[in-house]
XYZ file of C-alpha atoms in Angstrom:
787
model
C -29.951 -7.820 -3.030
C -31.098 -10.898 -1.731
C -30.124 -12.492 1.606
C -30.681 -14.959 4.302
C -32.151 -13.824 7.366
C -30.600 -16.375 9.327
C -27.077 -15.085 7.946
C -27.932 -11.459 8.794
C -28.470 -12.548 12.315
C -24.912 -13.887 12.412
C -23.802 -10.106 12.128
C -26.916 -8.056 13.369
C -28.349 -9.786 17.125
C -32.002 -9.212 16.289
C -34.975 -11.286 17.640
C -37.388 -9.362 15.347
C -39.755 -11.856 13.647
C -39.217 -11.687 9.666
C -42.664 -10.004 9.050
C -41.341 -6.881 11.563
C -38.369 -6.738 9.785
C -39.801 -6.377 6.433
C -42.002 -3.841 7.402
C -38.697 -2.122 9.408
C -36.881 -2.217 6.333
C -39.523 -0.993 4.208
C -40.138 2.165 6.092
C -36.535 2.870 6.656
C -36.209 3.285 2.788
C -34.806 -0.480 1.789
C -38.026 -1.422 0.228
C -38.719 -5.392 0.590
C -39.952 -6.700 -2.885
C -40.375 -10.388 -1.626
C -39.807 -12.082 1.653
C -40.771 -15.915 1.233
C -39.367 -19.115 3.121
C -36.198 -21.164 1.815
C -38.321 -24.093 0.987
C -42.124 -24.784 0.710
C -44.496 -25.965 3.472
C -43.971 -29.682 4.197
C -43.969 -31.914 7.189
C -42.943 -35.532 8.389
C -39.619 -35.558 6.641
C -36.415 -36.495 8.622
C -32.878 -37.476 7.811
C -32.545 -41.244 7.605
C -29.619 -43.647 6.916
C -29.987 -46.571 4.266
C -28.636 -49.830 5.861
C -29.324 -51.963 3.126
C -30.105 -52.124 -0.669
C -31.810 -55.012 -2.352
C -33.385 -55.554 -6.258
C -36.648 -55.352 -6.342
C -37.589 -59.261 -7.469
C -40.291 -58.077 -10.206
C -38.669 -54.448 -11.270
C -35.417 -53.726 -12.824
C -35.524 -50.271 -11.664
C -36.830 -50.749 -8.053
C -34.817 -51.271 -5.313
C -35.887 -52.326 -1.683
C -34.236 -50.381 0.947
C -33.941 -50.932 4.832
C -33.349 -47.462 6.297
C -32.981 -46.245 9.947
C -34.941 -43.219 10.367
C -34.388 -42.831 13.902
C -37.917 -44.533 14.747
C -35.800 -47.296 16.783
C -36.487 -49.872 14.182
C -35.585 -50.133 10.505
C -37.913 -49.091 7.806
C -38.858 -50.972 4.568
C -38.861 -48.474 1.782
C -39.250 -49.458 -1.990
C -37.033 -46.653 -4.044
C -36.423 -45.906 -7.744
C -33.674 -43.453 -7.358
C -30.358 -44.450 -9.573
C -27.731 -43.162 -6.441
C -29.381 -44.939 -3.801
C -26.741 -47.221 -1.804
C -26.110 -48.669 1.733
C -24.363 -46.001 3.754
C -26.102 -42.566 2.806
C -27.925 -40.074 4.340
C -31.048 -38.800 2.720
C -34.164 -36.999 3.570
C -37.080 -39.635 4.439
C -40.804 -39.069 4.192
C -42.709 -41.283 6.517
C -46.211 -42.704 6.405
C -48.418 -39.300 7.445
C -45.648 -36.926 6.034
C -47.295 -34.204 3.761
C -44.911 -33.039 0.826
C -45.201 -30.041 -1.144
C -48.367 -29.914 -3.470
C -50.159 -31.621 -0.772
C -49.092 -34.903 -1.311
C -49.335 -37.187 1.466
C -47.405 -40.083 2.138
C -48.754 -43.789 2.915
C -48.054 -47.467 3.189
C -48.295 -48.839 -0.347
C -47.415 -51.897 -2.273
C -45.286 -51.396 -5.302
C -44.880 -54.549 -7.394
C -46.201 -56.565 -4.424
C -43.560 -55.388 -2.211
C -44.690 -52.951 0.829
C -43.383 -49.504 1.057
C -43.699 -47.694 4.285
C -42.403 -44.049 2.995
C -40.300 -42.155 0.355
C -37.028 -41.545 0.027
C -36.667 -37.870 -1.127
C -34.692 -35.638 -3.980
C -34.457 -32.034 -3.851
C -37.023 -31.537 -6.273
C -39.348 -33.305 -4.254
C -38.921 -30.995 -1.452
C -39.003 -28.256 -3.144
C -35.322 -27.385 -2.754
C -32.897 -25.651 -5.224
C -31.611 -28.204 -7.696
C -28.373 -29.789 -6.526
C -27.624 -30.983 -9.971
C -27.657 -34.588 -8.512
C -29.858 -37.464 -10.499
C -31.637 -38.983 -7.914
C -31.765 -38.604 -4.146
C -30.694 -35.744 -2.299
C -27.514 -36.761 -0.398
C -26.875 -35.181 2.793
C -23.331 -35.141 4.850
C -22.149 -38.228 7.032
C -22.910 -36.129 10.135
C -26.365 -35.359 9.479
C -27.958 -36.869 12.822
C -30.546 -39.862 11.888
C -33.928 -39.150 13.097
C -33.450 -35.156 12.885
C -36.237 -33.099 11.320
C -35.064 -31.917 8.054
C -36.461 -28.451 8.297
C -34.859 -27.957 11.089
C -31.458 -29.338 10.046
C -31.141 -27.491 6.703
C -32.824 -24.216 8.376
C -35.537 -24.310 5.637
C -38.026 -22.070 7.859
C -35.317 -19.421 7.332
C -36.474 -16.508 5.304
C -35.222 -15.430 2.119
C -35.365 -11.304 1.638
C -35.251 -9.482 -1.464
C -34.399 -5.851 -1.471
C -35.057 -3.142 -3.900
C -31.776 -1.075 -3.151
C -31.938 2.495 -4.324
C -28.751 3.488 -6.166
C -27.389 5.904 -3.439
C -27.260 2.963 -0.758
C -24.484 0.589 -2.414
C -23.212 0.150 1.031
C -26.523 -1.922 1.877
C -25.460 -4.631 -1.173
C -23.766 -7.021 1.623
C -24.846 -8.794 4.900
C -22.610 -6.364 6.705
C -24.171 -3.201 5.562
C -27.991 -4.778 6.237
C -27.013 -5.713 9.347
C -25.116 -2.171 10.237
C -28.726 -0.773 9.065
C -30.567 -2.867 11.324
C -28.431 -2.286 14.287
C -29.012 1.017 13.763
C -32.908 0.805 13.143
C -33.330 -1.534 15.990
C -30.298 -0.742 18.501
C -29.142 -4.108 18.612
C -25.455 -5.200 18.681
C -23.507 -5.118 15.417
C -21.138 -7.929 15.000
C -18.665 -7.395 12.173
C -17.214 -10.203 10.827
C -14.017 -11.313 12.274
C -10.995 -10.540 9.817
C -7.769 -12.637 10.570
C -4.646 -12.327 9.057
C -3.094 -14.853 7.227
C 0.240 -16.774 8.400
C 2.784 -15.650 5.665
C 4.089 -18.989 4.595
C 4.471 -18.617 0.823
C 7.301 -16.695 -0.914
C 5.762 -15.814 -4.155
C 4.321 -11.963 -4.863
C 2.529 -10.583 -7.794
C 3.710 -7.035 -8.577
C 0.966 -4.280 -9.321
C 1.238 -1.165 -11.202
C -1.635 1.438 -11.528
C -1.626 3.032 -14.909
C -4.692 5.173 -14.398
C -4.536 6.761 -10.957
C -7.769 8.744 -11.689
C -9.935 5.536 -12.396
C -7.921 3.234 -9.750
C -7.670 4.296 -6.393
C -6.374 0.809 -4.711
C -5.311 -2.563 -6.025
C -4.316 -5.419 -3.806
C -2.872 -8.866 -4.905
C -2.172 -11.862 -3.165
C -0.766 -15.163 -4.484
C -1.537 -18.339 -2.931
C 0.117 -21.396 -4.002
C -0.299 -25.369 -3.714
C -4.471 -25.140 -3.546
C -6.845 -27.738 -4.307
C -8.948 -26.273 -6.870
C -10.885 -29.699 -6.664
C -12.351 -29.165 -3.251
C -15.582 -29.246 -2.869
C -17.421 -25.877 -1.287
C -18.764 -26.412 2.285
C -22.807 -26.908 2.120
C -22.965 -24.246 4.344
C -21.524 -21.543 1.995
C -23.625 -23.050 -0.779
C -26.684 -22.511 1.259
C -25.963 -19.021 1.900
C -24.859 -18.607 -1.699
C -28.276 -19.874 -3.165
C -30.444 -17.957 -0.755
C -28.339 -15.148 -1.963
C -29.642 -15.907 -5.446
C -26.052 -17.181 -6.707
C -25.164 -20.273 -7.914
C -22.280 -22.490 -6.756
C -19.751 -22.924 -9.334
C -16.375 -24.033 -7.764
C -14.791 -23.485 -4.425
C -12.023 -20.830 -5.542
C -15.144 -18.606 -7.321
C -17.462 -19.440 -4.506
C -15.023 -18.019 -2.087
C -15.016 -14.805 -3.923
C -18.702 -14.301 -4.408
C -19.447 -15.177 -0.540
C -16.791 -12.722 0.426
C -18.624 -9.892 -1.865
C -21.905 -10.897 -0.434
C -20.608 -10.655 3.157
C -18.523 -7.623 3.545
C -19.441 -6.035 0.238
C -16.228 -6.030 -1.679
C -16.212 -7.532 -5.099
C -13.171 -9.972 -5.851
C -11.628 -12.035 -8.628
C -9.063 -14.799 -8.939
C -6.650 -15.564 -11.674
C -4.796 -18.561 -12.029
C -1.288 -17.358 -11.056
C 0.509 -19.527 -13.590
C -1.340 -18.029 -16.663
C -0.081 -14.406 -15.814
C 2.865 -13.017 -17.456
C 4.810 -10.189 -15.445
C 3.253 -7.212 -13.517
C -0.443 -6.625 -13.221
C -1.436 -3.245 -15.082
C -4.494 -1.244 -14.205
C -5.148 0.708 -17.379
C -7.314 2.045 -19.934
C -7.802 -0.140 -22.908
C -6.012 0.020 -26.103
C -8.176 0.947 -29.526
C -8.873 -2.438 -30.997
C -7.895 -4.779 -28.173
C -9.992 -7.487 -27.730
C -10.821 -9.836 -24.755
C -12.530 -13.398 -24.680
C -14.614 -13.186 -21.076
C -15.836 -15.912 -18.986
C -19.398 -15.842 -20.397
C -17.516 -16.968 -23.616
C -18.411 -13.527 -25.646
C -15.362 -11.948 -27.245
C -15.365 -8.153 -26.891
C -13.743 -5.637 -29.117
C -12.455 -3.072 -26.244
C -12.507 0.871 -26.298
C -10.620 3.607 -24.808
C -13.076 4.392 -22.274
C -12.818 1.035 -21.066
C -10.517 0.061 -17.691
C -8.683 -3.522 -17.797
C -6.711 -5.138 -15.939
C -3.614 -6.589 -17.929
C -0.229 -8.361 -17.567
C 3.008 -7.964 -19.894
C 0.761 -9.526 -22.999
C -2.398 -8.042 -22.959
C -5.626 -7.717 -21.179
C -6.936 -10.312 -18.763
C -10.274 -8.704 -17.674
C -12.605 -6.102 -17.884
C -12.003 -4.306 -14.497
C -14.813 -4.518 -12.245
C -17.023 -6.052 -14.751
C -15.559 -9.475 -15.949
C -12.742 -11.836 -15.832
C -11.256 -13.082 -19.004
C -11.042 -16.836 -20.406
C -7.189 -16.857 -21.017
C -6.844 -16.111 -16.943
C -9.421 -17.879 -15.587
C -9.118 -20.816 -12.620
C -9.977 -24.262 -13.213
C -9.624 -27.839 -11.597
C -6.170 -27.981 -12.615
C -5.125 -24.459 -10.923
C -2.399 -24.753 -8.382
C -1.355 -21.696 -7.645
C -3.777 -18.532 -7.655
C -3.607 -14.345 -7.183
C -6.358 -12.827 -5.050
C -7.492 -9.566 -6.506
C -9.246 -6.526 -4.665
C -9.583 -3.058 -5.841
C -11.671 0.119 -5.725
C -12.633 1.487 -9.339
C -13.929 5.032 -9.557
C -17.933 4.629 -10.353
C -17.666 6.716 -13.003
C -15.324 4.513 -14.815
C -17.521 1.593 -14.509
C -21.023 3.081 -14.681
C -22.526 2.315 -18.105
C -19.988 -0.533 -19.335
C -22.619 -3.097 -18.860
C -24.725 -1.326 -21.460
C -22.077 -0.823 -23.905
C -20.720 -4.329 -23.766
C -24.109 -6.074 -23.374
C -23.615 -7.958 -20.420
C -23.257 -7.319 -16.323
C -22.423 -8.730 -13.365
C -22.567 -8.742 -9.678
C -19.342 -6.903 -9.510
C -20.214 -4.355 -11.748
C -23.496 -3.632 -10.341
C -21.736 -2.823 -7.200
C -18.998 -0.793 -8.512
C -21.046 1.449 -10.314
C -22.325 2.646 -7.195
C -19.588 2.777 -5.274
C -17.363 0.505 -3.090
C -15.959 1.319 0.062
C -12.335 2.045 -0.806
C -11.242 1.172 2.943
C -12.283 -2.502 2.439
C -9.562 -4.008 0.267
C -6.913 -5.301 2.615
C -9.890 -6.825 4.840
C -11.618 -8.689 1.746
C -7.956 -10.157 0.951
C -7.546 -11.605 4.322
C -11.216 -12.863 4.301
C -10.551 -14.815 1.313
C -7.392 -16.063 2.303
C -8.653 -17.543 5.241
C -11.592 -19.215 3.542
C -8.985 -20.491 0.954
C -6.851 -21.778 3.100
C -9.639 -23.720 5.081
C -11.394 -24.887 2.307
C -8.655 -25.663 -0.389
C -5.238 -25.438 1.334
C -2.367 -23.624 0.390
C 0.532 -21.145 1.527
C -0.441 -17.675 1.526
C 2.210 -14.952 0.339
C 2.274 -11.252 1.461
C -0.059 -8.555 0.012
C 1.179 -6.534 -2.835
C -0.617 -2.986 -2.484
C -0.577 -0.002 -5.149
C -2.778 3.373 -4.612
C -3.878 5.619 -6.825
C -6.445 8.564 -6.166
C -8.852 7.691 -3.138
C -11.688 9.997 -2.380
C -11.579 12.565 0.380
C -13.710 11.940 3.262
C -16.224 14.682 3.457
C -17.469 16.632 6.417
C -21.138 17.863 6.624
C -22.328 20.233 9.333
C -26.040 19.303 10.892
C -27.964 22.098 12.773
C -30.346 20.961 15.316
C -32.690 23.736 14.517
C -32.699 22.907 10.716
C -33.626 19.524 11.746
C -36.605 20.586 13.946
C -37.708 22.553 11.065
C -37.474 20.264 8.293
C -38.872 17.148 10.205
C -41.541 18.835 12.349
C -40.506 17.077 15.178
C -38.199 17.979 18.196
C -35.519 15.374 18.617
C -33.351 15.295 21.674
C -29.646 15.925 20.875
C -28.577 12.612 22.402
C -30.920 10.636 20.318
C -29.719 12.728 17.187
C -26.026 11.399 18.039
C -27.077 7.790 19.069
C -28.175 7.488 15.577
C -25.368 9.154 13.879
C -23.332 6.702 15.778
C -25.253 3.511 14.648
C -25.018 4.597 11.044
C -21.241 4.686 11.367
C -20.979 8.635 10.711
C -18.957 9.668 13.338
C -20.474 12.822 14.921
C -18.840 15.451 16.808
C -20.633 18.216 18.846
C -20.798 21.662 17.354
C -22.521 24.699 18.873
C -25.445 24.449 16.405
C -25.513 20.650 16.136
C -23.058 17.675 14.868
C -20.323 17.955 12.499
C -20.314 14.466 10.763
C -17.555 12.608 8.503
C -18.830 10.698 6.037
C -17.495 7.248 6.455
C -15.909 5.227 3.525
C -18.978 3.415 2.685
C -21.189 6.136 2.415
C -20.677 7.986 -0.918
C -24.162 10.082 -0.985
C -23.576 11.965 2.318
C -22.668 15.143 0.837
C -25.244 17.833 2.241
C -27.132 18.634 5.286
C -30.523 17.528 4.228
C -28.525 13.981 3.466
C -28.017 13.973 7.319
C -31.748 15.080 8.027
C -33.094 12.430 5.501
C -31.134 9.703 7.467
C -31.767 10.841 11.055
C -35.714 10.929 9.700
C -35.761 7.441 8.446
C -33.668 5.988 11.312
C -36.128 7.843 13.629
C -39.260 6.452 11.627
C -41.503 8.392 9.468
C -44.366 6.726 11.521
C -43.402 8.540 14.537
C -43.420 11.934 12.799
C -47.036 13.479 13.517
C -49.300 14.370 10.882
C -50.055 18.213 10.210
C -52.883 19.238 8.578
C -53.493 22.377 6.518
C -55.374 25.254 8.483
C -56.456 27.016 5.376
C -59.507 26.181 3.283
C -58.779 25.204 -0.411
C -61.324 27.005 -2.550
C -62.864 25.154 -5.908
C -62.756 27.500 -8.614
C -66.118 27.322 -10.607
C -65.230 26.142 -13.964
C -66.611 29.024 -16.844
C -69.504 28.213 -18.368
C -67.800 28.765 -21.899
C -65.352 25.861 -21.223
C -66.107 21.926 -20.941
C -64.706 20.031 -18.498
C -61.775 18.087 -19.550
C -63.364 14.747 -18.349
C -66.343 15.267 -20.753
C -63.960 14.930 -23.588
C -62.758 11.552 -22.645
C -65.938 10.493 -21.964
C -67.401 11.382 -25.108
C -64.777 9.703 -27.175
C -64.975 6.669 -25.176
C -68.708 6.540 -25.950
C -68.302 7.243 -29.679
C -66.186 3.532 -29.300
C -62.344 4.963 -29.132
C -59.964 3.911 -26.754
C -57.232 6.638 -25.624
C -53.565 5.589 -25.825
C -50.526 7.554 -25.348
C -47.445 7.639 -27.496
C -44.046 9.127 -27.321
C -43.628 12.741 -27.837
C -40.010 11.698 -29.448
C -40.581 10.419 -32.820
C -39.181 9.213 -35.929
C -38.027 12.055 -38.062
C -39.202 10.001 -41.103
C -42.810 10.766 -39.788
C -42.174 14.191 -39.339
C -41.181 14.597 -43.211
C -44.421 12.235 -44.154
C -47.337 13.449 -41.946
C -46.346 16.931 -41.672
C -43.902 17.747 -44.564
C -41.597 19.220 -41.960
C -38.194 19.609 -43.365
C -36.763 21.351 -40.191
C -38.275 19.543 -36.921
C -37.077 20.199 -33.601
C -33.969 17.954 -32.495
C -32.930 16.434 -29.600
C -29.397 16.955 -28.328
C -29.410 13.352 -26.630
C -32.081 11.092 -28.148
C -33.101 8.043 -26.594
C -32.688 6.164 -29.705
C -32.194 6.978 -33.444
C -36.059 6.878 -33.783
C -36.870 8.612 -31.393
C -34.708 11.909 -32.828
C -37.033 14.538 -33.302
C -40.308 16.233 -31.564
C -43.492 15.440 -33.143
C -45.508 18.277 -34.518
C -48.371 16.030 -35.517
C -50.036 13.136 -33.480
C -50.809 11.224 -37.082
C -47.354 9.336 -36.849
C -47.667 7.900 -33.439
C -51.554 6.797 -34.125
C -50.305 5.224 -37.515
C -47.724 3.299 -35.358
C -50.509 1.909 -32.618
C -52.316 0.788 -35.877
C -49.451 -1.057 -37.316
C -49.049 -2.542 -33.875
C -53.070 -3.831 -33.755
C -52.891 -5.308 -37.101
C -49.736 -7.043 -36.639
C -51.856 -8.627 -33.654
C -54.737 -9.477 -36.054
C -57.070 -6.633 -34.946
C -59.209 -5.676 -38.032
C -61.349 -2.722 -36.379
C -59.142 -0.120 -34.532
C -60.407 3.173 -33.383
C -58.178 5.355 -31.022
C -57.583 8.557 -29.774
C -54.865 10.562 -27.701
C -54.590 13.811 -26.321
C -51.450 15.391 -26.136
C -48.785 18.382 -26.954
C -47.169 18.803 -30.182
C -44.120 20.902 -31.072
C -42.812 23.276 -33.588
C -40.756 26.327 -34.276
C -42.639 29.968 -34.163
C -41.009 33.169 -35.145
C -37.630 33.602 -34.338
C -37.056 30.174 -33.868
C -38.732 30.005 -30.756
C -40.675 26.565 -29.622
C -44.217 26.782 -29.238
C -46.143 23.708 -28.067
C -50.001 23.464 -28.554
C -52.242 20.637 -27.068
C -54.298 18.776 -29.928
C -56.519 15.567 -29.760
C -56.367 13.235 -32.724
C -58.209 10.219 -33.651
C -57.917 7.598 -36.035
C -60.775 4.902 -37.116
C -59.734 1.572 -39.164
C -61.696 -0.940 -40.534
C -65.981 -1.448 -40.361
C -68.417 1.346 -39.783
C -70.029 -1.039 -37.417
C -68.644 -4.450 -35.661
C -69.518 -7.565 -37.354
C -73.374 -8.302 -36.832
C -76.098 -10.148 -38.882
C -78.483 -6.697 -38.494
C -76.681 -4.614 -40.871
C -74.196 -5.648 -43.940
C -70.705 -5.139 -43.554
C -69.170 -1.678 -44.729
C -66.134 0.084 -44.358
C -66.107 3.443 -42.630
C -65.634 6.497 -44.656
C -65.176 10.079 -44.709
C -68.727 11.153 -43.521
C -68.345 8.679 -40.355
C -65.253 10.375 -38.836
C -66.509 13.669 -39.875
C -69.827 12.653 -37.765
C -67.612 12.151 -34.999
C -65.847 15.251 -35.094
C -69.022 17.195 -35.259
C -70.321 15.538 -32.037
C -66.883 16.089 -30.348
C -67.177 19.746 -31.340
C -70.555 19.757 -29.787
C -72.949 22.354 -31.518
C -69.934 24.603 -32.676
C -70.568 26.328 -36.109
C -67.446 24.751 -38.264
C -66.942 24.364 -41.562
C -65.348 21.618 -43.443
C -63.109 23.176 -46.570
C -61.555 21.107 -49.093
C -57.607 21.354 -48.477
C -54.607 19.395 -49.371
C -52.766 18.136 -46.779
C -49.425 16.127 -46.678
C -50.830 13.194 -44.848
C -54.204 13.099 -46.322
C -55.755 11.763 -49.505
C -56.117 14.906 -52.150
C -59.701 14.501 -52.706
C -60.743 13.340 -49.228
C -59.418 15.964 -46.646
C -60.921 19.121 -45.222
C -59.587 21.555 -43.288
C -62.247 22.277 -39.489
C -62.861 25.960 -39.897
C -64.236 27.799 -36.982
C -65.033 31.807 -36.736
C -62.726 32.076 -39.714
C -59.795 30.208 -38.062
C -58.534 26.653 -39.166
C -58.956 24.669 -35.777
C -57.734 20.978 -37.357
C -58.058 18.813 -40.034
C -59.943 15.567 -41.096
C -59.685 13.002 -43.915
C -58.500 9.388 -45.312
C -54.503 8.529 -45.207
C -53.199 9.203 -48.395
C -52.658 6.193 -50.510
C -48.774 6.234 -50.964
C -48.756 6.220 -47.143
C -50.432 2.889 -47.116
C -48.194 1.337 -49.128
C -45.258 2.703 -47.122
C -46.500 1.884 -44.079
C -47.718 -1.489 -45.169
C -51.852 -1.127 -44.541
C -53.909 -2.829 -45.983
C -56.796 -0.118 -46.528
C -56.827 3.572 -45.931
C -57.345 4.751 -41.934
C -59.298 7.785 -41.306
C -57.768 10.334 -39.200
C -58.692 13.802 -37.631
C -56.195 16.501 -35.534
C -57.843 19.389 -33.539
C -56.409 21.788 -31.238
C -57.748 20.974 -28.089
C -58.486 24.569 -26.923
C -61.273 24.704 -29.598
C -62.251 21.321 -28.440
C -62.577 22.470 -24.760
C -64.496 25.948 -26.060
C -68.045 26.350 -26.249
C -70.788 28.812 -26.779
C -72.752 30.650 -23.748
C -76.007 28.497 -23.777
C -78.642 31.176 -24.749
C -82.603 30.400 -24.453
C -85.599 31.590 -26.609
C -89.316 31.019 -26.604
C -90.707 28.533 -28.658
C -93.153 30.142 -31.458
C -96.840 29.251 -31.216
C -97.323 29.165 -34.907
C -96.392 26.653 -37.329
C -93.601 26.521 -39.464
C -94.058 26.575 -43.401
C -91.281 24.169 -45.763
C -90.684 25.023 -48.997
C -88.206 22.161 -51.135
C -86.159 23.570 -53.602
C -84.501 21.796 -56.221
C -81.583 23.228 -58.059
C -79.368 21.971 -61.181
C -76.044 23.282 -61.069
C -72.626 22.104 -62.500
C -70.652 19.220 -60.592
C -67.669 21.494 -59.827
C -70.098 23.528 -57.735
C -70.091 22.115 -53.797
C -72.651 21.725 -51.387
C -71.334 24.422 -49.341
C -71.109 26.969 -52.430
C -74.664 26.438 -52.410
C -75.740 26.944 -48.795
C -73.196 29.889 -48.652
C -75.419 31.582 -51.147
C -78.539 30.964 -50.018
C -77.812 31.763 -46.190
C -76.486 35.390 -47.454
C -79.844 35.744 -48.837
C -81.870 34.706 -45.584
C -83.729 36.834 -43.542
C -84.803 36.744 -40.086
C -87.863 34.088 -40.892
C -85.651 31.501 -42.417
C -84.651 29.351 -39.373
C -83.173 26.207 -41.337
C -81.339 25.774 -45.022
C -80.344 22.022 -45.739
C -79.891 19.726 -48.224
C -81.493 16.473 -48.666
C -81.189 14.806 -51.700
C -78.515 14.771 -54.730
C -79.263 13.322 -57.996
C -77.265 12.427 -60.785
C -78.649 10.556 -64.239
C -81.582 10.652 -66.782
C -82.520 14.044 -67.728
C -79.974 15.956 -66.632
C -77.177 17.365 -68.918
C -73.870 15.991 -68.768
C -71.470 17.164 -66.279
C -74.403 18.594 -64.164
C -76.170 17.343 -60.850
C -79.630 17.893 -58.735
C -79.368 19.097 -55.419
C -82.569 19.307 -53.212
C -82.698 21.612 -50.259
C -85.218 22.299 -47.672
C -86.197 25.781 -46.067
C -87.825 26.082 -43.129
C -89.643 29.354 -42.237
C -91.361 30.621 -39.146
C -92.451 33.912 -37.227
C -92.336 34.530 -33.517
C -95.542 36.731 -33.815
C -97.553 35.795 -37.088
C -98.905 32.932 -39.219
C -96.982 32.990 -42.357
C -98.772 33.423 -45.324
C -97.862 32.862 -49.313
C -97.364 36.668 -49.849
C -94.923 36.721 -46.966
C -92.938 33.626 -47.904
C -93.009 33.766 -51.816
C -90.659 36.995 -51.745
C -88.277 35.035 -49.467
C -88.107 32.127 -51.739
C -87.535 34.365 -54.584
C -84.786 35.954 -53.051
C -83.194 32.605 -52.296
C -83.708 31.426 -55.788
C -82.099 34.487 -57.322
C -79.127 34.033 -55.022
C -78.732 30.722 -56.064
C -78.905 31.743 -59.600
C -76.155 34.090 -59.161
C -74.053 31.798 -57.734
C -74.318 29.398 -60.824
C -77.496 26.928 -59.638
C -80.731 27.153 -61.641
C -84.229 26.181 -60.386
C -85.014 22.608 -61.685
C -88.069 22.723 -63.599
């Protein structure tokens, strides 16, 4: 809601500065998003009258003017505006003036002719475009020599409020003035409503065919209007400062009344109507060309205003082109109605466009305001466009019932924590228009027709609290001590996981838990995902059981933006069905690595990251947890480049390269590497244990085994570890050889064995039996010692 402070002061007699009003409104729940002056800063601009205009002797497009700027003598100014002529009044910046952008005016020569100032357009003053090519022409009654800022009230402040959906009563100057009156105690001056003299004979019959959707509909015919009449400058100014563009006098009057008192209106061309107006539901397949030049196909859940021939307008949303007023209109029908918010809500999204009217109707309009709006609009039409007004015709459907709510002073004190005197409570309720009646425990309030949000006692307590002032409610501090619980030694702090991933070069991402069903089929082979009853959109129809889909989508977005090296991770919940179709949610960490192993540089040749790069990240993430990587098959991963992550015999995650078929389907130039691990396993860690360092030197033995290609690194180490005793401190592979000297289908794997005793120096007599057992174990597993 945007409005002018000067306009507000016509209904709220307040002397608060703009800054103080901004703070007061925000603290009371009407958040001020923006507050700025009606025009940028400039000085030295006055109103001048052009006395004479002569062609410049040396320039075809310039004129030499003599103007009266109120200085006592005529001022010569060279002007190039196409609309300059004698007799007009325009803004004039004299020498010493400073225009927006710190543009300083000083005497100058233009093609040899002295110019002592500049005649200004709206653009040069930073004012809204008036659609005129050239100077900003002022009314003839503008006083010569007057400061233009004062004459046009350019120091006025324009406020933009962020109105919450429950405060539709503040979508008008009247509503905001009522609020300011309650907050400050200033006088609230409601707009005067005068009954129009009935001099016309025509009436527009009205019939409500959908009484549950339309509670009241009032029409009035005004004959012989001048549709070409100009909108007064004062009305244009108020509309522009409220963010509404001036269109024509008849349309502007409807918008003005909506802003002034809060009732949306519509104007029909009376001569384009056929018979009675019917407020009914649309018929399936019915179409309507709207004022925005869009033709829509109506559905049965839409309320329309129609005549005997068909639909004329979308009720509460937008009028139709066929019945719209034009410059040739002679007779009009004013319409003011109350539509149930439920029938208007959602129609803007359904048809792809909205309006200021629908914004108000779907939040709730005062259901007693329609007659006042007709009378106010009639007054303005007769004043600006002339004509003869006929009698109002009213049809009534089902209107809301006024709710009565009890307020207990004891409960008010308990909730707010402050004892507000009953007299002050009563005054606040009266200023808010809530009609309080005293009861034994407090007050009984009848919710007025403009407050749809007053339903329960808590609503009244909120109203008292915000008007009393949240700043006036004393702070209470807890008297209890909050004890910080120690984190167990066997559990890592969560933030260390985030820090660790960031240190490895990964960036955190957040994606929707609702995903495309196809992702579940592709990346998890999940044929029965958890479906949403009311999805946000078709592509968010199921709950994810894996994080891979979201990471791949983020990779696609980065590739579309020419990012060729991507490392991202996400910590989030995944969802699945357990036994008896019970829903299970687990927290996991997922990561994706795409592109080069290292950033482009001179010190190392560029190579793409491979399985072992991301495997190192996983091992680092799991700290020193004893894990195994066991070859597996996974629907999302390459058949030969995928492994389960196993800890204490339990699969806690997987790691690998994305399957080639998904590269083609998701248009990926090369395969990303991904992993996903249960977060509980990542956060779990073994208790730190300390042991003495041996004083005696270790012994190293290197063993080379020849084995079939089908025998893996893990197979060999498993066999050796089973045969190792307490002297063996480490067994690890340090070389793999294939080629000359080995039979086809065989490979050589070299293993280092570190032995150490805590109490004695190891001798060959002690070491050789241990090594012998290791060789025997490897032989039994299918490997033989290389000669």
